[in-house]
Amino acid sequence: MNPLDQAARIGREIDGKVVKPRRQLAMVFDLNKCIGCHTCSIACKTQWTREEGMEEMYWAVVNTAPGKGTPKDYETMGGGFEANGLARPSRIPGREEYGDAWQFNQKEVLFDGGGKEAYLQPTNFKGEKPKWGPNWDEDEGGGEYPNSHFFYLPRLCNHCTHPACLEACPRGAIYKREQDGIVLIDDQKCKGYRFCMEACPYKRIYYNHVKLVSQKCIFCFPRIDQGVAPACARQCPGRMRFVGYLDDENGPIHKLVHKWKVALPLHEEFGTDPNVFYVPPLSPPSVTETGKPDPSKPRIPTEYLERLFGPRVRESLAIIDEEKAKKARGEESELMDILIVYRWPEDIFPDFTKDPATL
Amino acid sequence: MLAKRVDVGADALGDPGASMWERFPARKVALVPTPVGMQPSKYIMAKWRDGEFGHTSAAGLQAAHNGQELAFRLEWECQKSVTTINDNDQFADAAALLFPLTEDAPLIMGMEGAPVNIWYWRADQPKMGLNNVADGIGTSRLTSSPLITTQGAHADGRWSLVFRRALAAAADAPTTGNVAKFEPGKDYRLAVALWSGANSERAGLKAYSPVWVELSLEG
Ligand code: SF4
Ligand code: SF4
């Protein structure tokens, strides 16, 4: 391989150390505030994935947890890195697993007079009745009544510090920006080999069957470059998507991740050092067999949250509980003030407050 | 190997089924899998460490020219052909010829300062040969010219494929340094690579000829 210039080294493990960008942009999602409206997914779709070949792409998705995710069962597919740093083999998820973009028989039903006998029916890319979709198991969740539970888990490319996608590409077509750590696929260099789709453990890369290249979330870099927040964050009615630089000690990201330690990465064990963090969801007490609330056991089992967000979940939830109680007593709580987002947009993405309509 | 001078039109020259190709024997080119250790990413090495790729062990190679156009015909065994990509995990069969652009260009994808010219064909884009130039593993770049015409046919568990290009194409290509030059009466070298789509082969996961095939263009 040609000697890598400095820019091409970022995000790679070289001599046992991952080369880091100068700064890293990150997001924090407060799962206590997500209402599952999918405005984020649609904002992204409208902005970036409307072209032919992109029909089935949702660079930003909102999964229901517990659930199988997008693509279906992605958490069991491998990818990322072992604890010893070795790449973990995986596979490329199929279009049916991602959910595909269905076709409907609109013509038959709406225009050819079939409306009385024929009903709208989806077909997948194989012309078959779909058996899965991007949000097939939405709102199903887990547990048995009265302890059934779910929460929404928005997901996108984590713009990882050690991106498995970038390491896997034999062509160096994936790079991590020096100024902010955004991970991008250069579609001029991409030859559609799809090793990135295999290697990404979060399976946040899609294949464009028209352009014959891999595509994924670009952290809205053209907006970032102009001081505008990513579309998913700007449009979020729940105001739960914080955006900023991890090293900005005055910003919400640094405070939530490093100072208050309440924002955790999803599946840290995948080994890619993701830069999207989640404030884990609180839940009401579970209900015992005799119908009594059991405050020692939250409705969403902490063990389940630990599987997603690691062993620090308990600690994070305890901090949030404590700060919440303080606020309820009328005391000051910086953490609660951050999570509440009193002033929008300056409190939620302080460096990216520009209104895109003014550009 | 001799690229015979034949008196046929470009269409026959470019047709892998043309009777002309029966007139002279094919050179058997031995192929081996690209070594796992040479795969350009740790992921590929980890996933393919058992070396289960590049199993096509030989290809038949023929060459001919008519004074205007130069053609190479490849034939190889492929029980399960893949000619369309409908799903994310599908890959099409592919083949390539590689020509050194300098004396010392390494056979595996060239190197900086010693590039190679690659003619690439993929079964899902059957008519379009792609002219590439590379100066190292993972560096191949498409060039818009010269035109390379390809025609492939799969029958009875075998692919036959012809690559065809104007002999003088290098002279009028805008980036002459990136394009292999051919003149009747002169000697050249080339290498062959094959990808089996059914085995998810792409990029460095391929069978290739580890030694140059010597080629003379009949005057
Ligand atoms: S989430 Fe996947 S696609 Fe995004 S940077 Fe990490 S490894 Fe790459
Ligand atoms: S727009 Fe916000 S509230 Fe709505 S689903 Fe997305 S993250 Fe949740």
Short mmCIF file of N, CA, C and O in Angstrom, two decimals, chain B residues 27 32 41 93 148 168 186 197 202 205:
data_model
loop_
_atom_site.label_atom_id
_atom_site.label_comp_id
_atom_site.label_asym_id
_atom_site.label_seq_id
_atom_site.Cartn_x
_atom_site.Cartn_y
_atom_site.Cartn_z
N ARG B 27 -3.57 -20.95 -24.95
CA ARG B 27 -2.47 -21.13 -24.00
C ARG B 27 -3.11 -21.34 -22.62
O ARG B 27 -3.96 -20.56 -22.19
N VAL B 32 -3.58 -18.97 -9.37
CA VAL B 32 -3.55 -19.30 -7.93
C VAL B 32 -4.35 -18.22 -7.19
O VAL B 32 -4.52 -17.12 -7.70
N SER B 41 -6.87 -5.46 3.71
CA SER B 41 -7.43 -4.97 4.98
C SER B 41 -7.49 -6.11 5.98
O SER B 41 -7.63 -7.28 5.62
N ASP B 93 -19.63 -12.46 -11.58
CA ASP B 93 -18.36 -12.97 -12.08
C ASP B 93 -17.61 -11.83 -12.77
O ASP B 93 -18.22 -10.92 -13.34
N ILE B 148 -12.87 -0.13 -24.45
CA ILE B 148 -12.60 -1.57 -24.48
C ILE B 148 -13.93 -2.27 -24.62
O ILE B 148 -14.86 -2.02 -23.84
N ALA B 168 -4.13 1.01 -31.82
CA ALA B 168 -3.47 2.31 -31.70
C ALA B 168 -4.10 3.18 -30.62
O ALA B 168 -3.77 4.36 -30.52
N LYS B 186 5.90 -6.60 -32.13
CA LYS B 186 6.61 -6.36 -30.87
C LYS B 186 6.15 -7.32 -29.76
O LYS B 186 5.13 -7.99 -29.88
N GLY B 197 -18.21 -14.86 -8.74
CA GLY B 197 -19.26 -14.14 -8.02
C GLY B 197 -19.98 -15.02 -7.01
O GLY B 197 -20.33 -14.57 -5.92
N ARG B 202 -14.43 -10.56 -4.88
CA ARG B 202 -14.29 -9.22 -5.46
C ARG B 202 -13.00 -8.65 -4.88
O ARG B 202 -12.46 -9.21 -3.94
N LEU B 205 -9.89 -10.72 -3.63
CA LEU B 205 -10.30 -12.12 -3.48
C LEU B 205 -10.49 -12.68 -4.88
O LEU B 205 -11.56 -12.55 -5.48
#
